[in-house]
């Protein structure tokens, strides 16, 4: 299966397949960074982040084809994370004049903290927790995973596309009510 | 469909960017005059952003659980039962045809990755001295900031002087470092001056860029050439050729 087919299958929303892609590509990623002396904990963190970023690219349709295999792409993201780690450390801790960037890499491990999400986002997440599990899943499938109504109907065991549309509308209405009253 | 439903659907289409252009413009105008509509759109955007964040958090959680499972399966794990189950699952998966999920030619690509490291430092061909600070491409490159070199290229910024024809070489090196193999191969293909001090490394990196951009047949032609000469990269070329034979 080439990279394009992998991407198409991920887009179809098959999470079992996504897990398989995760497991199958992990040894190459881990092996590559282990050979360079990176500690396992950091490799594990980078692989999770690389896979998440890969998935986000696929989800946002920014990645419809790849120059190389998925593992190559993931290692590429990992290399960028590694570089970013070094750069952050360099900027924070070391005088730029005469610094040996490679030496710094040995000691670096910090990542920049992500910005805190806006208050409204946190409020919606709170409202989602109060919504039933089915509704929450349907809304996430539609607005985050960008599944078609047909796919949502199949995954949520709904009769058809129209039922899925109606259910999604009811769920959204409920969520808005909870959100307003929080 | 109720009026409420219809209004919400319209706001949804507007927010998701699926509203036809004419309707979108109409809604933009309505929004400016109608504070209630504007507030409803803002609220919808907040809700959508919140759902997306929840989706991301859910996915990160799933990935974390996959990682835990993967670490348990690794050699040295203290959970032999899980290792046996994992081995059985892999076996059954292969029997069922899952083997096609393995990265194609992962071996040669991985080795090509292993073999690539950006040409160290920036030198001029003639003097062997470092590039001047005004040559920003070279300054970024020397600092290992390959992303900045690529950004300069993409934003059509001036690169400074083309240091004895080496600008494209260092740009290509930066492309490889940033995972842009096709772009690197296109630049390195033109680097054909056999007398140039960096010709050997450029040609070998061209072969690596070809492998990594899945143009293995072309890579083989270049590697065969390198393998027939008594140069710096002969052994590496032979190793890669053996892997592309698999």
PDB file of C-alpha atoms in Angstrom, chain B:
ATOM      1  CA  UNK B   1     -36.889  22.195   8.295  1.00  0.00           C
ATOM      2  CA  UNK B   2     -37.706  24.786  10.991  1.00  0.00           C
ATOM      3  CA  UNK B   3     -36.669  28.440  10.728  1.00  0.00           C
ATOM      4  CA  UNK B   4     -34.188  27.835  13.538  1.00  0.00           C
ATOM      5  CA  UNK B   5     -32.697  24.864  11.769  1.00  0.00           C
ATOM      6  CA  UNK B   6     -32.442  26.754   8.518  1.00  0.00           C
ATOM      7  CA  UNK B   7     -30.769  29.774  10.189  1.00  0.00           C
ATOM      8  CA  UNK B   8     -28.303  27.537  11.984  1.00  0.00           C
ATOM      9  CA  UNK B   9     -27.506  25.646   8.789  1.00  0.00           C
ATOM     10  CA  UNK B  10     -26.767  28.946   7.072  1.00  0.00           C
ATOM     11  CA  UNK B  11     -24.472  30.069   9.885  1.00  0.00           C
ATOM     12  CA  UNK B  12     -22.777  26.686   9.822  1.00  0.00           C
ATOM     13  CA  UNK B  13     -22.168  26.849   6.073  1.00  0.00           C
ATOM     14  CA  UNK B  14     -20.840  30.403   6.473  1.00  0.00           C
ATOM     15  CA  UNK B  15     -18.460  29.358   9.241  1.00  0.00           C
ATOM     16  CA  UNK B  16     -17.283  26.220   7.447  1.00  0.00           C
ATOM     17  CA  UNK B  17     -16.721  28.198   4.253  1.00  0.00           C
ATOM     18  CA  UNK B  18     -19.160  26.114   2.223  1.00  0.00           C
ATOM     19  CA  UNK B  19     -21.593  28.921   1.454  1.00  0.00           C
ATOM     20  CA  UNK B  20     -21.608  30.016  -2.227  1.00  0.00           C
ATOM     21  CA  UNK B  21     -19.624  33.208  -2.764  1.00  0.00           C
ATOM     22  CA  UNK B  22     -22.644  35.434  -3.510  1.00  0.00           C
ATOM     23  CA  UNK B  23     -24.452  34.264  -0.369  1.00  0.00           C
ATOM     24  CA  UNK B  24     -21.335  34.713   1.641  1.00  0.00           C
ATOM     25  CA  UNK B  25     -21.010  38.319   0.570  1.00  0.00           C
ATOM     26  CA  UNK B  26     -24.665  38.867   1.393  1.00  0.00           C
ATOM     27  CA  UNK B  27     -24.119  37.432   4.840  1.00  0.00           C
ATOM     28  CA  UNK B  28     -21.042  39.575   5.383  1.00  0.00           C
ATOM     29  CA  UNK B  29     -23.203  42.625   4.692  1.00  0.00           C
ATOM     30  CA  UNK B  30     -26.032  41.371   6.934  1.00  0.00           C
ATOM     31  CA  UNK B  31     -23.590  40.715   9.704  1.00  0.00           C
ATOM     32  CA  UNK B  32     -22.396  44.284   9.731  1.00  0.00           C
ATOM     33  CA  UNK B  33     -25.926  45.583  10.240  1.00  0.00           C
ATOM     34  CA  UNK B  34     -27.325  42.837  12.443  1.00  0.00           C
ATOM     35  CA  UNK B  35     -25.588  42.546  15.824  1.00  0.00           C
ATOM     36  CA  UNK B  36     -27.624  39.473  16.750  1.00  0.00           C
ATOM     37  CA  UNK B  37     -26.523  37.608  13.651  1.00  0.00           C
ATOM     38  CA  UNK B  38     -22.940  38.677  14.250  1.00  0.00           C
ATOM     39  CA  UNK B  39     -23.100  37.355  17.818  1.00  0.00           C
ATOM     40  CA  UNK B  40     -24.626  34.069  16.620  1.00  0.00           C
ATOM     41  CA  UNK B  41     -21.798  33.621  14.108  1.00  0.00           C
ATOM     42  CA  UNK B  42     -19.176  34.389  16.728  1.00  0.00           C
ATOM     43  CA  UNK B  43     -20.771  31.898  19.087  1.00  0.00           C
ATOM     44  CA  UNK B  44     -20.826  29.263  16.365  1.00  0.00           C
ATOM     45  CA  UNK B  45     -17.150  29.867  15.646  1.00  0.00           C
ATOM     46  CA  UNK B  46     -16.354  29.438  19.330  1.00  0.00           C
ATOM     47  CA  UNK B  47     -18.318  26.213  19.462  1.00  0.00           C
ATOM     48  CA  UNK B  48     -16.631  24.859  16.347  1.00  0.00           C
ATOM     49  CA  UNK B  49     -13.180  25.753  17.719  1.00  0.00           C
ATOM     50  CA  UNK B  50     -14.062  24.075  21.023  1.00  0.00           C
ATOM     51  CA  UNK B  51     -15.230  20.894  19.278  1.00  0.00           C
ATOM     52  CA  UNK B  52     -12.025  20.823  17.221  1.00  0.00           C
ATOM     53  CA  UNK B  53      -9.931  21.199  20.359  1.00  0.00           C
ATOM     54  CA  UNK B  54     -11.879  18.412  22.033  1.00  0.00           C
ATOM     55  CA  UNK B  55     -11.301  16.248  18.945  1.00  0.00           C
ATOM     56  CA  UNK B  56      -7.578  16.959  19.081  1.00  0.00           C
ATOM     57  CA  UNK B  57      -7.417  16.148  22.776  1.00  0.00           C
ATOM     58  CA  UNK B  58      -9.272  12.891  22.123  1.00  0.00           C
ATOM     59  CA  UNK B  59      -6.858  11.940  19.354  1.00  0.00           C
ATOM     60  CA  UNK B  60      -3.837  12.753  21.510  1.00  0.00           C
ATOM     61  CA  UNK B  61      -5.301  10.499  24.174  1.00  0.00           C
ATOM     62  CA  UNK B  62      -5.694   7.679  21.647  1.00  0.00           C
ATOM     63  CA  UNK B  63      -2.123   8.172  20.445  1.00  0.00           C
ATOM     64  CA  UNK B  64      -0.907   8.063  24.046  1.00  0.00           C
ATOM     65  CA  UNK B  65      -2.647   4.731  24.558  1.00  0.00           C
ATOM     66  CA  UNK B  66      -1.177   3.344  21.297  1.00  0.00           C
ATOM     67  CA  UNK B  67       2.254   4.458  22.464  1.00  0.00           C
ATOM     68  CA  UNK B  68       1.815   2.690  25.780  1.00  0.00           C
ATOM     69  CA  UNK B  69       0.823  -0.490  23.985  1.00  0.00           C
ATOM     70  CA  UNK B  70       3.792  -0.167  21.622  1.00  0.00           C
ATOM     71  CA  UNK B  71       6.230   0.302  24.502  1.00  0.00           C
ATOM     72  CA  UNK B  72       4.853  -2.761  26.249  1.00  0.00           C
ATOM     73  CA  UNK B  73       5.469  -4.798  23.108  1.00  0.00           C
ATOM     74  CA  UNK B  74       9.098  -3.714  22.792  1.00  0.00           C
ATOM     75  CA  UNK B  75      11.850  -6.208  23.617  1.00  0.00           C
ATOM     76  CA  UNK B  76      12.692  -5.918  27.299  1.00  0.00           C
ATOM     77  CA  UNK B  77       9.109  -5.248  28.266  1.00  0.00           C
ATOM     78  CA  UNK B  78       8.081  -6.980  31.474  1.00  0.00           C
ATOM     79  CA  UNK B  79       4.787  -8.138  30.030  1.00  0.00           C
ATOM     80  CA  UNK B  80       5.583 -11.328  28.106  1.00  0.00           C
ATOM     81  CA  UNK B  81       1.919 -12.164  27.634  1.00  0.00           C
ATOM     82  CA  UNK B  82       1.388  -8.966  25.716  1.00  0.00           C
ATOM     83  CA  UNK B  83       4.520  -9.607  23.652  1.00  0.00           C
ATOM     84  CA  UNK B  84       3.262 -13.043  22.709  1.00  0.00           C
ATOM     85  CA  UNK B  85      -0.141 -11.623  21.855  1.00  0.00           C
ATOM     86  CA  UNK B  86       1.514  -8.880  19.785  1.00  0.00           C
ATOM     87  CA  UNK B  87       3.642 -11.433  17.940  1.00  0.00           C
ATOM     88  CA  UNK B  88       0.544 -13.501  17.264  1.00  0.00           C
ATOM     89  CA  UNK B  89      -1.309 -10.427  16.043  1.00  0.00           C
ATOM     90  CA  UNK B  90       1.537  -9.521  13.676  1.00  0.00           C
ATOM     91  CA  UNK B  91       1.614 -13.083  12.362  1.00  0.00           C
ATOM     92  CA  UNK B  92      -2.136 -13.193  11.833  1.00  0.00           C
ATOM     93  CA  UNK B  93      -1.984  -9.728  10.292  1.00  0.00           C
ATOM     94  CA  UNK B  94       0.635 -10.860   7.805  1.00  0.00           C
ATOM     95  CA  UNK B  95      -1.332 -13.943   6.933  1.00  0.00           C
ATOM     96  CA  UNK B  96      -4.352 -11.744   6.370  1.00  0.00           C
ATOM     97  CA  UNK B  97      -2.397  -9.598   3.955  1.00  0.00           C
ATOM     98  CA  UNK B  98      -1.508  -6.737   6.279  1.00  0.00           C
ATOM     99  CA  UNK B  99       2.105  -6.955   5.157  1.00  0.00           C
ATOM    100  CA  UNK B 100       1.311  -4.419   2.472  1.00  0.00           C
ATOM    101  CA  UNK B 101       1.109  -1.801   5.191  1.00  0.00           C
ATOM    102  CA  UNK B 102       4.832  -1.986   5.797  1.00  0.00           C
ATOM    103  CA  UNK B 103       6.609   1.036   4.341  1.00  0.00           C
ATOM    104  CA  UNK B 104       7.737   0.197   0.854  1.00  0.00           C
ATOM    105  CA  UNK B 105      11.518  -0.027   0.511  1.00  0.00           C
ATOM    106  CA  UNK B 106      11.784   1.291   4.073  1.00  0.00           C
ATOM    107  CA  UNK B 107      15.297  -0.137   4.274  1.00  0.00           C
ATOM    108  CA  UNK B 108      16.825   1.891   1.490  1.00  0.00           C
ATOM    109  CA  UNK B 109      15.005   5.046   2.509  1.00  0.00           C
ATOM    110  CA  UNK B 110      16.081   4.672   6.105  1.00  0.00           C
ATOM    111  CA  UNK B 111      19.665   4.080   5.023  1.00  0.00           C
ATOM    112  CA  UNK B 112      19.535   7.094   2.723  1.00  0.00           C
ATOM    113  CA  UNK B 113      18.370   9.145   5.706  1.00  0.00           C
ATOM    114  CA  UNK B 114      21.187   7.742   7.774  1.00  0.00           C
ATOM    115  CA  UNK B 115      23.707   8.707   5.152  1.00  0.00           C
ATOM    116  CA  UNK B 116      22.535  12.258   4.706  1.00  0.00           C
ATOM    117  CA  UNK B 117      23.864  15.050   6.795  1.00  0.00           C
ATOM    118  CA  UNK B 118      23.968  18.606   5.465  1.00  0.00           C
ATOM    119  CA  UNK B 119      27.398  19.502   4.139  1.00  0.00           C
ATOM    120  CA  UNK B 120      29.128  20.962   7.192  1.00  0.00           C
ATOM    121  CA  UNK B 121      29.886  24.661   7.251  1.00  0.00           C
ATOM    122  CA  UNK B 122      29.992  27.015   4.321  1.00  0.00           C
ATOM    123  CA  UNK B 123      33.140  27.452   2.320  1.00  0.00           C
ATOM    124  CA  UNK B 124      33.967  29.100  -0.930  1.00  0.00           C
ATOM    125  CA  UNK B 125      35.448  26.871  -3.522  1.00  0.00           C
ATOM    126  CA  UNK B 126      38.475  28.995  -4.220  1.00  0.00           C
ATOM    127  CA  UNK B 127      39.492  30.376  -0.834  1.00  0.00           C
ATOM    128  CA  UNK B 128      38.151  27.741   1.517  1.00  0.00           C
ATOM    129  CA  UNK B 129      37.131  30.574   3.834  1.00  0.00           C
ATOM    130  CA  UNK B 130      33.762  31.001   5.537  1.00  0.00           C
ATOM    131  CA  UNK B 131      31.083  32.966   3.735  1.00  0.00           C
ATOM    132  CA  UNK B 132      30.661  36.589   4.680  1.00  0.00           C
ATOM    133  CA  UNK B 133      27.965  37.621   7.157  1.00  0.00           C
ATOM    134  CA  UNK B 134      26.178  39.620   4.453  1.00  0.00           C
ATOM    135  CA  UNK B 135      25.395  36.460   2.572  1.00  0.00           C
ATOM    136  CA  UNK B 136      22.340  35.674   4.605  1.00  0.00           C
ATOM    137  CA  UNK B 137      21.561  32.312   3.023  1.00  0.00           C
ATOM    138  CA  UNK B 138      25.000  31.112   3.963  1.00  0.00           C
ATOM    139  CA  UNK B 139      24.778  32.606   7.424  1.00  0.00           C
ATOM    140  CA  UNK B 140      21.517  30.789   8.124  1.00  0.00           C
ATOM    141  CA  UNK B 141      22.914  27.614   6.638  1.00  0.00           C
ATOM    142  CA  UNK B 142      26.055  27.772   8.752  1.00  0.00           C
ATOM    143  CA  UNK B 143      23.844  28.142  11.855  1.00  0.00           C
ATOM    144  CA  UNK B 144      21.909  25.020  10.874  1.00  0.00           C
ATOM    145  CA  UNK B 145      18.725  26.991  10.252  1.00  0.00           C
ATOM    146  CA  UNK B 146      17.697  25.181   7.069  1.00  0.00           C
ATOM    147  CA  UNK B 147      14.053  26.153   7.452  1.00  0.00           C
ATOM    148  CA  UNK B 148      15.065  29.822   7.184  1.00  0.00           C
ATOM    149  CA  UNK B 149      17.001  29.125   3.974  1.00  0.00           C
ATOM    150  CA  UNK B 150      13.950  27.438   2.454  1.00  0.00           C
ATOM    151  CA  UNK B 151      11.689  30.279   3.648  1.00  0.00           C
ATOM    152  CA  UNK B 152      13.978  32.814   1.962  1.00  0.00           C
ATOM    153  CA  UNK B 153      13.703  30.876  -1.254  1.00  0.00           C
ATOM    154  CA  UNK B 154       9.917  30.634  -0.996  1.00  0.00           C
ATOM    155  CA  UNK B 155       9.426  34.290  -0.197  1.00  0.00           C
ATOM    156  CA  UNK B 156      11.792  35.204  -3.027  1.00  0.00           C
ATOM    157  CA  UNK B 157      14.050  37.090  -0.679  1.00  0.00           C
ATOM    158  CA  UNK B 158      17.460  38.036  -1.893  1.00  0.00           C
ATOM    159  CA  UNK B 159      20.032  35.414  -1.013  1.00  0.00           C
ATOM    160  CA  UNK B 160      23.005  37.738  -1.136  1.00  0.00           C
ATOM    161  CA  UNK B 161      25.843  36.954  -3.516  1.00  0.00           C
ATOM    162  CA  UNK B 162      25.759  33.624  -5.241  1.00  0.00           C
ATOM    163  CA  UNK B 163      28.886  32.330  -3.648  1.00  0.00           C
ATOM    164  CA  UNK B 164      30.820  30.937  -6.622  1.00  0.00           C
ATOM    165  CA  UNK B 165      27.758  29.150  -7.914  1.00  0.00           C
ATOM    166  CA  UNK B 166      27.147  27.340  -4.634  1.00  0.00           C
ATOM    167  CA  UNK B 167      23.871  28.993  -3.690  1.00  0.00           C
ATOM    168  CA  UNK B 168      21.831  26.212  -5.290  1.00  0.00           C
ATOM    169  CA  UNK B 169      23.946  23.571  -3.616  1.00  0.00           C
ATOM    170  CA  UNK B 170      23.283  24.938  -0.130  1.00  0.00           C
ATOM    171  CA  UNK B 171      19.647  25.511  -0.949  1.00  0.00           C
ATOM    172  CA  UNK B 172      19.386  21.879  -2.089  1.00  0.00           C
ATOM    173  CA  UNK B 173      21.049  20.718   1.122  1.00  0.00           C
ATOM    174  CA  UNK B 174      18.497  22.753   3.069  1.00  0.00           C
ATOM    175  CA  UNK B 175      15.677  21.235   1.025  1.00  0.00           C
ATOM    176  CA  UNK B 176      16.823  17.741   1.961  1.00  0.00           C
ATOM    177  CA  UNK B 177      17.147  18.726   5.615  1.00  0.00           C
ATOM    178  CA  UNK B 178      13.570  20.014   5.466  1.00  0.00           C
ATOM    179  CA  UNK B 179      12.218  16.903   3.729  1.00  0.00           C
ATOM    180  CA  UNK B 180      11.729  18.564   0.316  1.00  0.00           C
ATOM    181  CA  UNK B 181      13.428  15.835  -1.669  1.00  0.00           C
ATOM    182  CA  UNK B 182      11.951  16.538  -5.089  1.00  0.00           C
ATOM    183  CA  UNK B 183      13.033  20.162  -4.943  1.00  0.00           C
ATOM    184  CA  UNK B 184      16.503  19.100  -3.822  1.00  0.00           C
ATOM    185  CA  UNK B 185      16.801  16.564  -6.636  1.00  0.00           C
ATOM    186  CA  UNK B 186      15.769  19.177  -9.215  1.00  0.00           C
ATOM    187  CA  UNK B 187      18.529  21.522  -8.091  1.00  0.00           C
ATOM    188  CA  UNK B 188      21.217  18.896  -7.680  1.00  0.00           C
ATOM    189  CA  UNK B 189      20.501  17.419 -11.116  1.00  0.00           C
ATOM    190  CA  UNK B 190      22.053  20.548 -12.611  1.00  0.00           C
ATOM    191  CA  UNK B 191      25.188  20.297 -10.517  1.00  0.00           C
ATOM    192  CA  UNK B 192      27.224  18.558 -13.189  1.00  0.00           C
ATOM    193  CA  UNK B 193      30.608  20.265 -13.134  1.00  0.00           C
ATOM    194  CA  UNK B 194      32.918  17.317 -12.462  1.00  0.00           C
ATOM    195  CA  UNK B 195      35.765  19.674 -11.662  1.00  0.00           C
ATOM    196  CA  UNK B 196      33.919  21.413  -8.857  1.00  0.00           C
ATOM    197  CA  UNK B 197      35.185  20.812  -5.307  1.00  0.00           C
ATOM    198  CA  UNK B 198      31.736  19.780  -4.121  1.00  0.00           C
ATOM    199  CA  UNK B 199      30.785  17.713  -7.159  1.00  0.00           C
ATOM    200  CA  UNK B 200      31.148  14.367  -5.393  1.00  0.00           C
ATOM    201  CA  UNK B 201      29.025  15.282  -2.411  1.00  0.00           C
ATOM    202  CA  UNK B 202      26.443  16.985  -4.660  1.00  0.00           C
ATOM    203  CA  UNK B 203      26.133  13.905  -6.843  1.00  0.00           C
ATOM    204  CA  UNK B 204      25.824  11.567  -3.881  1.00  0.00           C
ATOM    205  CA  UNK B 205      23.231  13.782  -2.237  1.00  0.00           C
ATOM    206  CA  UNK B 206      21.415  13.899  -5.562  1.00  0.00           C
ATOM    207  CA  UNK B 207      21.183  10.104  -5.403  1.00  0.00           C
ATOM    208  CA  UNK B 208      19.891  10.307  -1.812  1.00  0.00           C
ATOM    209  CA  UNK B 209      17.286  12.908  -2.792  1.00  0.00           C
ATOM    210  CA  UNK B 210      16.157  10.645  -5.644  1.00  0.00           C
ATOM    211  CA  UNK B 211      15.758   7.689  -3.276  1.00  0.00           C
ATOM    212  CA  UNK B 212      13.838   9.768  -0.780  1.00  0.00           C
ATOM    213  CA  UNK B 213      11.538  11.143  -3.464  1.00  0.00           C
ATOM    214  CA  UNK B 214      10.771   7.618  -4.602  1.00  0.00           C
ATOM    215  CA  UNK B 215      12.710   7.857  -7.891  1.00  0.00           C
ATOM    216  CA  UNK B 216      14.746   4.772  -7.182  1.00  0.00           C
ATOM    217  CA  UNK B 217      15.451   3.788 -10.775  1.00  0.00           C
ATOM    218  CA  UNK B 218      17.080   7.136 -11.469  1.00  0.00           C
ATOM    219  CA  UNK B 219      18.919   6.892  -8.154  1.00  0.00           C
ATOM    220  CA  UNK B 220      20.319   3.536  -9.194  1.00  0.00           C
ATOM    221  CA  UNK B 221      21.789   5.031 -12.368  1.00  0.00           C
ATOM    222  CA  UNK B 222      23.609   7.700 -10.376  1.00  0.00           C
ATOM    223  CA  UNK B 223      24.708   5.219  -7.702  1.00  0.00           C
ATOM    224  CA  UNK B 224      26.094   2.853 -10.350  1.00  0.00           C
ATOM    225  CA  UNK B 225      28.223   5.688 -11.669  1.00  0.00           C
ATOM    226  CA  UNK B 226      29.499   6.524  -8.189  1.00  0.00           C
ATOM    227  CA  UNK B 227      30.195   2.864  -7.477  1.00  0.00           C
ATOM    228  CA  UNK B 228      32.384   2.515 -10.555  1.00  0.00           C
ATOM    229  CA  UNK B 229      34.659   5.362  -9.477  1.00  0.00           C
ATOM    230  CA  UNK B 230      37.211   5.321  -6.706  1.00  0.00           C
ATOM    231  CA  UNK B 231      35.704   8.228  -4.831  1.00  0.00           C
ATOM    232  CA  UNK B 232      34.564   9.166  -1.339  1.00  0.00           C
ATOM    233  CA  UNK B 233      31.108   7.682  -1.691  1.00  0.00           C
ATOM    234  CA  UNK B 234      31.840   4.428  -3.447  1.00  0.00           C
ATOM    235  CA  UNK B 235      31.126   2.146  -0.489  1.00  0.00           C
ATOM    236  CA  UNK B 236      27.966   3.984   0.439  1.00  0.00           C
ATOM    237  CA  UNK B 237      26.747   3.816  -3.145  1.00  0.00           C
ATOM    238  CA  UNK B 238      27.365   0.072  -3.196  1.00  0.00           C
ATOM    239  CA  UNK B 239      25.458  -0.331   0.041  1.00  0.00           C
ATOM    240  CA  UNK B 240      22.483   1.584  -1.321  1.00  0.00           C
ATOM    241  CA  UNK B 241      22.588  -0.323  -4.591  1.00  0.00           C
ATOM    242  CA  UNK B 242      22.442  -3.604  -2.677  1.00  0.00           C
ATOM    243  CA  UNK B 243      19.407  -2.344  -0.788  1.00  0.00           C
ATOM    244  CA  UNK B 244      17.592  -1.209  -3.917  1.00  0.00           C
ATOM    245  CA  UNK B 245      18.136  -4.721  -5.317  1.00  0.00           C
ATOM    246  CA  UNK B 246      15.969  -6.165  -2.522  1.00  0.00           C
TER     247      UNK B 246
END
